[in-house]
Amino acid sequence: MSGSGRGLPDERGYVEWFTERIAERARREVREDMPLIECGLDSVALLGLYGDAETAFGPLPDHPVEVWPYSTIRGLARRLAVRDGRADRRAGIRTAFVFSGQGCQHPRMTAGLYRHCTAYRQHLGEADEALAPHLGRSVVELLTEERPEVHETALAQPALFAVEYALATTLLEEGVRPVAVAGHGVGEFAAATVAGALPLAAAAGLVAARGTLMQRMPAGGGMMATCADPYEAAEAATAEPGVSIGALNAARATVLTGDLAGLERARRRLADIGIASTFLQVRHAFHSPLMEPVAPLFEELARRAPAGEAALPYYSTVHGRRYDAPLDAAYWARQITSPVRFTDAVRALLTEQSPTHVVEIAPKAVLTPFLRRMGGPRGPACLAVCRSPRTNAVDLAGVLSALDAGPLSDDPDAPE
C-alpha cells in the first residue's frame, strides 16, 4: 500500500485499503468511483469497517454516519489523506484558476461582494484606479448600479478585467495559491496579471485599449454558442464566408463568430439537424478575421507594455497548451483574431498539473460546466467564485472553505 512516509497511507493507499475492505464486507466487487451508498454495506458492516480503519490508522475525523456524504471511495480517501492539519491539507490541494471572457458581464456584477467584502472592495479599487486614466471614468458604478452600458465592449472588457483581478487577488490574500492559470479571451489579461507576466498598470492599459479599438469596428458582427462538435460547427460555417469558429469550449460546445446574417443562416442549418444554438451577449465578432483591422493597431500599443514571462504555469488558449515564452505584443495581437482553444488548454492543464480544484474566476459561472465535463467523474472539484449574479460574501466563504483557506481555516501557524 502506497504511503506518505509518516506511517500513514497517501490518498492512493487509502483508496486501495478501503476498496479491498469494502469488497470483503460487501462480498462483491467495488470500484473507487462507486458511490458509497451503492457498495452494499449495512449499518453493522459500516461500523465494523470504521473500527478496522481506526485500528489501522488511528482516530478518524468523522462519525460513521458522516462518512456517507463523501460520495465515493476516492472521495473518502481524499478526505482522510488531508486530515492531519492545515499544512498537510494544503499540500494535498492543488488549485488552478480559470478566468472567463466577455459575455459573462452583467449590471451590478459582484455588487454583493463589493458591499460586504473589504478585501474584494480594496482590490477592485486597485484595478479601478489603474483603469481610470484610460477610461476617464470609474468602472465601480457599472458594478454597483443598473448600468446597461456594461455590455458595451469598451466598458465590458475593462469591467471584467477589474472584477477578475479583484476576485483572484482576494483569493490570493486569503492564502489560495494557484498551481496554474488559464484565461478565456479577454480573461487572459487577468490570468497574465495574476501569473506575474503583466503588471497591473500595463494590463489595465492594454485591456482598455483593446475594448475601445474593438468597439470602433463596424456593427453587424456577433458570436453564437452551439451544441455542435467542432466538425459539425465547421461544416455549418463553411457555407458562410463571414463565419468561422471563435471558440472551442468543450466536446459539444463550439462557438461560431462572424457577421450576424451568416450566423443566423448557420443557426438554421444546425437546427435542421437537431443542434441548438444561442446568440451571445456581445456586439462584435470577436476571435474572427473580422477583427483583423484591430490587430496591428493593438500590437503597436502592446509594444509599450513589458513582455513578461509567467511566474507559474500559464496555459494559453491561443495555442491550446502551456506557454512559457514571453507574452509579447505579437501574442496579444494574434489573440484578437485567433479562435479560443479553451478545450485544448484546459485538457493540457488537467493532464500536466493534476489539480484537485479548478476555480472559475468570473462574475457568474459560465465555464464551470465545461470544466466539469472535461474533468469527468475522476477529475478535480470545479468551483465558481461567483455562482450566480447575486453572489455575496457567503458564497466566497464557501469557496475558501472548500480550498481550506480564509479566516476560518485551521491554520497551525496563526497567532492566537
Coordinates of C-alpha atoms in Angstrom, one line a residue:
M1 CA 0.0 0.0 0.0
S2 CA 1.4 3.4 -1.0
G3 CA 2.2 5.7 1.8
S4 CA 3.2 9.2 2.8
G5 CA 6.4 8.4 4.6
R6 CA 4.8 9.1 8.0
G7 CA 3.4 5.6 8.7
L8 CA 0.0 6.6 7.2
P9 CA -1.1 6.0 3.6
D10 CA -1.5 8.7 1.0
E11 CA -4.7 9.1 -1.0
R12 CA -3.9 6.2 -3.3
G13 CA -3.1 4.0 -0.3
Y14 CA -6.4 4.8 1.3
V15 CA -8.3 4.0 -1.9
E16 CA -6.6 0.6 -2.1
W17 CA -7.3 -0.2 1.6
F18 CA -11.0 0.8 1.5
T19 CA -11.7 -0.8 -1.8
E20 CA -10.3 -4.1 -0.5
R21 CA -12.1 -4.0 2.9
I22 CA -15.4 -2.9 1.4
A23 CA -15.3 -5.6 -1.2
E24 CA -14.6 -8.2 1.6
R25 CA -17.5 -6.9 3.8
A26 CA -20.0 -6.4 0.9
R27 CA -19.0 -9.7 -0.7
R28 CA -19.0 -8.0 -4.1
E29 CA -16.6 -6.2 -6.4
V30 CA -16.4 -2.4 -5.8
R31 CA -14.8 0.4 -7.7
E32 CA -13.1 3.5 -6.3
D33 CA -15.6 5.7 -8.3
M34 CA -18.6 3.9 -7.0
P35 CA -20.9 5.8 -4.6
L36 CA -20.5 4.5 -1.1
I37 CA -24.3 4.1 -0.7
E38 CA -24.2 1.6 -3.6
C39 CA -21.5 -0.6 -2.1
G40 CA -23.9 -2.7 -0.2
L41 CA -22.8 -2.1 3.4
D42 CA -25.4 -2.2 6.1
S43 CA -25.0 -0.3 9.4
V44 CA -23.3 -3.2 11.1
A45 CA -20.8 -3.6 8.3
L46 CA -20.2 0.1 8.3
L47 CA -19.4 0.2 12.0
G48 CA -17.1 -2.8 11.5
L49 CA -15.3 -1.1 8.7
Y50 CA -14.9 2.1 10.8
G51 CA -13.4 0.1 13.6
D52 CA -11.0 -1.6 11.3
A53 CA -9.9 1.8 9.9
E54 CA -9.4 3.3 13.4
T55 CA -7.3 0.3 14.4
A56 CA -5.2 0.7 11.3
F57 CA -4.9 4.5 11.1
G58 CA -5.8 5.9 14.4
P59 CA -8.8 8.1 15.3
L60 CA -10.8 9.1 12.3
P61 CA -12.2 12.7 11.8
D62 CA -15.8 11.6 11.3
H63 CA -18.5 9.6 12.9
P64 CA -19.5 6.5 10.7
V65 CA -22.8 8.1 9.7
E66 CA -20.9 11.1 8.4
V67 CA -18.9 9.0 6.0
W68 CA -21.7 8.7 3.6
P69 CA -21.7 12.4 2.4
Y70 CA -18.4 11.6 0.7
S71 CA -19.9 10.2 -2.5
T72 CA -17.2 7.7 -3.5
I73 CA -14.4 5.6 -2.1
R74 CA -12.0 8.0 -3.7
G75 CA -13.7 11.0 -2.1
L76 CA -13.4 9.4 1.4
A77 CA -9.8 8.6 0.7
R78 CA -9.0 12.2 -0.2
R79 CA -10.7 13.4 3.0
L80 CA -8.6 11.1 5.1
A81 CA -5.4 11.9 3.2
V82 CA -5.6 15.6 4.1
R83 CA -7.0 15.3 7.6
D84 CA -3.7 16.0 9.6
G85 CA -3.8 19.7 10.0
R86 CA -3.8 22.6 7.6
A87 CA -0.2 22.2 6.4
D88 CA -0.9 18.7 5.2
R89 CA -4.3 19.6 3.7
R90 CA -2.8 22.5 1.8
A91 CA -0.1 20.1 0.5
G92 CA -3.0 17.9 -0.8
I93 CA -4.8 20.8 -2.5
R94 CA -3.7 21.9 -6.0
T95 CA -5.8 24.8 -7.3
A96 CA -5.9 26.1 -10.8
F97 CA -7.5 29.4 -11.7
V98 CA -9.5 29.8 -15.0
F99 CA -10.6 33.3 -16.0
S100 CA -13.7 33.8 -18.1
G101 CA -14.1 36.1 -21.1
Q102 CA -16.6 38.6 -22.4
G103 CA -20.2 37.6 -22.4
C104 CA -20.5 36.9 -18.6
Q105 CA -20.7 40.5 -17.6
H106 CA -24.0 41.9 -16.3
P107 CA -25.2 45.1 -14.4
R108 CA -24.4 45.0 -10.7
M109 CA -22.0 42.1 -11.1
T110 CA -20.3 41.3 -7.8
A111 CA -22.3 44.2 -6.1
G112 CA -22.9 42.0 -3.0
L113 CA -19.2 41.2 -2.7
Y114 CA -18.3 44.9 -3.1
R115 CA -20.7 45.8 -0.4
H116 CA -19.7 43.2 2.2
C117 CA -16.2 42.0 1.5
T118 CA -13.5 44.6 2.4
A119 CA -10.6 42.7 0.7
Y120 CA -12.6 42.5 -2.6
R121 CA -13.6 46.1 -2.4
Q122 CA -9.9 47.1 -1.9
H123 CA -8.6 45.1 -4.8
L124 CA -11.4 46.2 -7.1
G125 CA -10.3 49.8 -6.2
E126 CA -6.8 49.0 -7.2
A127 CA -7.9 47.8 -10.6
D128 CA -10.3 50.8 -11.0
E129 CA -7.5 53.2 -10.2
A130 CA -5.3 51.6 -12.9
L131 CA -8.1 51.8 -15.5
A132 CA -9.3 55.3 -14.7
P133 CA -6.6 57.2 -16.7
H134 CA -7.5 55.2 -19.8
L135 CA -11.3 55.2 -19.4
G136 CA -11.8 58.6 -18.0
R137 CA -14.3 57.2 -15.5
S138 CA -14.7 54.6 -12.8
V139 CA -15.9 51.1 -13.5
V140 CA -17.2 50.7 -10.0
E141 CA -20.5 52.3 -10.8
L142 CA -21.0 49.7 -13.5
L143 CA -20.8 47.1 -10.8
T144 CA -23.0 48.7 -8.2
E145 CA -25.8 50.2 -10.3
E146 CA -28.1 49.1 -13.0
R147 CA -26.0 50.3 -15.9
P148 CA -26.8 48.6 -19.3
E149 CA -23.7 50.1 -20.8
V150 CA -21.7 47.4 -19.1
H151 CA -22.4 45.4 -22.2
E152 CA -20.6 47.9 -24.4
T153 CA -17.3 46.4 -25.5
A154 CA -15.3 49.4 -24.5
L155 CA -16.6 49.1 -20.9
A156 CA -17.3 45.4 -20.7
Q157 CA -13.7 44.3 -21.1
P158 CA -12.2 46.7 -18.6
A159 CA -15.0 45.9 -16.1
L160 CA -14.5 42.2 -16.4
F161 CA -10.7 42.6 -16.0
A162 CA -11.3 44.6 -12.9
V163 CA -13.7 42.1 -11.4
E164 CA -11.5 39.1 -12.3
Y165 CA -8.3 40.7 -11.0
A166 CA -10.1 41.6 -7.7
L167 CA -11.6 38.2 -7.3
A168 CA -8.3 36.4 -7.9
T169 CA -6.3 38.8 -5.7
T170 CA -8.8 38.3 -2.9
L171 CA -8.3 34.6 -3.1
L172 CA -4.5 35.1 -3.1
E173 CA -4.8 37.3 0.0
E174 CA -6.7 34.5 1.8
G175 CA -3.9 32.0 1.1
V176 CA -5.0 30.3 -2.1
R177 CA -2.0 29.7 -4.3
P178 CA -2.8 28.6 -7.9
V179 CA -0.5 26.0 -9.4
A180 CA -1.5 27.1 -12.9
V181 CA -3.8 29.6 -14.7
A182 CA -5.7 29.9 -18.0
G183 CA -7.9 32.6 -19.4
H184 CA -10.7 32.6 -22.0
G185 CA -10.5 35.6 -24.4
V186 CA -10.1 38.8 -22.5
G187 CA -9.8 36.7 -19.4
E188 CA -6.2 36.0 -20.5
F189 CA -5.2 39.5 -19.3
A190 CA -6.3 38.9 -15.7
A191 CA -4.6 35.5 -15.9
A192 CA -1.4 37.0 -17.1
T193 CA -1.5 39.6 -14.4
V194 CA -2.0 37.1 -11.6
A195 CA 0.7 34.9 -13.1
G196 CA 3.2 37.8 -12.9
A197 CA 3.6 38.3 -16.7
L198 CA 1.9 41.7 -16.8
P199 CA 2.0 44.5 -14.2
L200 CA -1.5 45.7 -13.2
A201 CA -1.0 49.1 -14.8
A202 CA 0.2 47.7 -18.1
A203 CA -2.6 45.2 -18.2
A204 CA -5.2 47.8 -17.5
G205 CA -3.9 50.0 -20.3
L206 CA -4.0 47.1 -22.7
V207 CA -7.5 46.0 -21.8
A208 CA -8.9 49.5 -22.1
A209 CA -7.3 50.0 -25.5
R210 CA -8.4 46.6 -26.7
G211 CA -12.0 47.3 -25.8
T212 CA -12.0 50.7 -27.4
L213 CA -10.5 49.5 -30.6
M214 CA -12.9 46.6 -30.9
Q215 CA -15.9 48.8 -30.2
R216 CA -14.9 51.1 -33.1
M217 CA -15.3 48.2 -35.5
P218 CA -18.5 48.4 -37.7
A219 CA -21.6 46.8 -36.2
G220 CA -23.2 43.7 -37.6
G221 CA -21.0 41.0 -36.0
G222 CA -21.7 38.6 -33.2
M223 CA -21.0 35.2 -31.7
M224 CA -23.2 32.2 -31.3
A225 CA -22.8 29.3 -28.8
T226 CA -23.8 25.9 -30.3
C227 CA -24.2 22.4 -29.0
A228 CA -22.2 21.2 -32.1
D229 CA -18.9 19.4 -32.1
P230 CA -16.1 21.2 -34.0
Y231 CA -16.7 19.3 -37.1
E232 CA -20.4 20.0 -37.2
A233 CA -19.8 23.6 -36.4
A234 CA -17.1 23.9 -39.1
E235 CA -19.5 22.3 -41.7
A236 CA -22.2 24.8 -40.8
A237 CA -19.8 27.7 -41.2
T238 CA -18.2 26.5 -44.4
A239 CA -21.1 27.8 -46.5
E240 CA -20.8 31.3 -44.9
P241 CA -17.6 33.2 -45.8
G242 CA -18.1 35.6 -43.0
V243 CA -18.4 32.9 -40.3
S244 CA -15.7 30.9 -38.5
I245 CA -15.1 29.0 -35.3
G246 CA -14.5 31.5 -32.5
A247 CA -14.0 29.2 -29.5
L248 CA -13.8 25.5 -28.7
N249 CA -15.2 25.3 -25.2
A250 CA -15.9 21.5 -24.8
A251 CA -16.6 18.4 -26.8
R252 CA -20.1 19.7 -27.9
A253 CA -19.8 23.4 -27.1
T254 CA -18.4 25.3 -30.1
V255 CA -18.8 29.0 -30.6
L256 CA -19.2 30.4 -34.1
T257 CA -18.3 34.0 -34.8
G258 CA -18.9 36.4 -37.7
D259 CA -21.5 38.6 -39.4
L260 CA -25.0 38.3 -37.9
A261 CA -26.7 37.3 -41.1
G262 CA -24.3 34.5 -41.7
L263 CA -24.6 33.3 -38.1
E264 CA -28.4 33.2 -38.4
R265 CA -28.1 31.1 -41.5
A266 CA -25.7 28.8 -39.8
R267 CA -28.1 28.6 -36.8
R268 CA -30.9 27.4 -39.1
R269 CA -28.6 24.9 -40.7
L270 CA -27.7 23.4 -37.4
A271 CA -31.3 23.5 -36.2
D272 CA -32.2 21.4 -39.2
I273 CA -30.1 18.6 -37.8
G274 CA -31.3 19.0 -34.3
I275 CA -28.4 21.1 -32.9
A276 CA -29.4 24.1 -30.7
S277 CA -27.6 27.4 -30.8
T278 CA -27.9 30.7 -28.9
F279 CA -26.5 34.2 -29.6
L280 CA -24.1 35.5 -27.0
Q281 CA -24.5 39.0 -25.4
V282 CA -21.7 40.6 -27.4
R283 CA -21.9 43.1 -30.2
H284 CA -18.9 42.2 -32.3
A285 CA -17.4 39.1 -34.0
F286 CA -14.5 38.5 -31.6
H287 CA -11.8 36.0 -32.4
S288 CA -12.6 36.2 -36.1
P289 CA -11.0 37.5 -39.3
L290 CA -13.4 40.4 -39.0
M291 CA -11.1 41.7 -36.2
E292 CA -8.0 41.8 -38.4
P293 CA -8.1 45.6 -38.7
V294 CA -7.7 45.9 -34.9
A295 CA -4.7 43.5 -34.6
P296 CA -1.9 45.7 -36.0
L297 CA -3.1 48.8 -34.1
F298 CA -3.3 46.9 -30.9
E299 CA 0.1 45.3 -31.5
E300 CA 1.7 48.7 -31.8
L301 CA 0.2 49.8 -28.5
A302 CA 1.2 46.5 -26.8
R303 CA 4.8 47.0 -27.7
R304 CA 4.9 49.7 -25.0
A305 CA 4.0 47.1 -22.3
P306 CA 6.6 44.8 -20.8
A307 CA 6.7 41.4 -22.4
G308 CA 7.0 39.3 -19.3
E309 CA 7.0 35.5 -18.7
A310 CA 4.6 34.0 -16.3
A311 CA 5.9 33.0 -12.9
L312 CA 3.7 29.9 -12.8
P313 CA 2.4 27.6 -15.5
Y314 CA 0.4 29.6 -18.0
Y315 CA -2.0 27.7 -20.3
S316 CA -2.6 29.7 -23.4
T317 CA -6.0 29.5 -25.1
V318 CA -4.3 30.9 -28.3
H319 CA -2.0 27.9 -28.6
G320 CA -4.1 25.4 -26.6
R321 CA -1.1 24.4 -24.4
R322 CA 1.3 25.5 -21.7
Y323 CA 3.1 28.6 -22.9
D324 CA 6.4 29.5 -21.4
A325 CA 7.6 32.2 -23.9
P326 CA 7.1 35.9 -23.1
L327 CA 3.6 37.3 -23.5
D328 CA 4.6 39.9 -26.0
A329 CA 2.8 42.3 -28.4
A330 CA 2.7 39.7 -31.1
Y331 CA 1.0 37.3 -28.8
W332 CA -1.7 39.8 -27.8
A333 CA -2.3 40.8 -31.4
R334 CA -2.7 37.2 -32.5
Q335 CA -5.1 36.6 -29.6
I336 CA -7.6 39.1 -31.1
T337 CA -8.2 37.1 -34.3
S338 CA -7.5 33.5 -33.2
P339 CA -10.1 31.1 -32.0
V340 CA -10.1 30.4 -28.3
R341 CA -8.7 26.9 -27.9
F342 CA -10.1 26.5 -24.4
T343 CA -10.7 22.7 -24.6
D344 CA -7.1 22.0 -25.6
A345 CA -5.6 24.4 -23.0
V346 CA -7.7 23.0 -20.1
R347 CA -7.1 19.4 -21.0
A348 CA -3.4 20.1 -21.1
L349 CA -3.6 21.8 -17.7
L350 CA -5.6 19.0 -16.2
T351 CA -3.2 16.4 -17.5
E352 CA 0.1 18.1 -16.7
Q353 CA -0.8 19.8 -13.4
S354 CA -3.3 17.3 -11.8
P355 CA -5.2 20.0 -9.9
T356 CA -7.6 18.8 -7.1
H357 CA -9.6 22.0 -7.6
V358 CA -10.3 24.3 -10.5
V359 CA -11.8 27.7 -9.7
E360 CA -13.6 29.8 -12.3
I361 CA -12.8 33.5 -11.8
A362 CA -15.8 35.4 -13.2
P363 CA -18.8 37.4 -12.2
K364 CA -21.0 34.4 -12.8
A365 CA -20.5 30.7 -13.5
V366 CA -20.1 30.2 -17.3
L367 CA -17.1 27.9 -17.8
T368 CA -17.7 25.6 -14.7
P369 CA -20.0 23.2 -16.5
F370 CA -17.4 22.8 -19.3
L371 CA -14.6 22.3 -16.8
R372 CA -16.6 19.6 -15.0
R373 CA -17.4 17.9 -18.3
M374 CA -13.7 17.8 -19.3
G375 CA -12.6 16.6 -15.8
G376 CA -15.1 13.8 -15.7
P377 CA -16.0 11.8 -12.6
R378 CA -12.4 11.4 -11.6
G379 CA -11.5 15.0 -12.3
P380 CA -11.0 17.9 -9.9
A381 CA -13.7 19.7 -8.0
C382 CA -14.8 22.6 -10.1
L383 CA -15.9 25.7 -8.2
A384 CA -17.1 29.2 -9.2
V385 CA -16.2 32.1 -7.0
C386 CA -19.5 33.7 -8.2
R387 CA -22.0 31.0 -8.7
S388 CA -24.8 33.4 -9.8
P389 CA -25.3 37.1 -10.5
R390 CA -26.3 37.6 -6.8
T391 CA -23.2 36.1 -5.3
N392 CA -22.2 37.6 -2.0
A393 CA -19.5 37.1 0.7
V394 CA -21.2 33.9 1.9
D395 CA -20.5 32.3 -1.5
L396 CA -16.9 33.4 -1.4
A397 CA -16.5 31.9 2.1
G398 CA -17.8 28.6 0.8
V399 CA -15.2 28.6 -1.9
L400 CA -12.4 29.4 0.6
S401 CA -13.7 26.7 2.9
A402 CA -13.5 24.1 0.0
L403 CA -9.9 25.2 -0.6
D404 CA -9.1 25.2 3.1
A405 CA -8.3 28.9 3.0
G406 CA -9.5 32.0 4.6
P407 CA -10.0 33.1 8.2
L408 CA -12.0 30.0 9.3
S409 CA -9.4 27.5 8.1
D410 CA -7.4 25.6 10.7
D411 CA -4.0 27.4 10.5
P412 CA -1.5 25.9 12.9
D413 CA 0.8 28.9 12.4
A414 CA -1.9 31.5 13.0
P415 CA -1.3 33.8 16.0
E416 CA -3.5 33.2 19.0

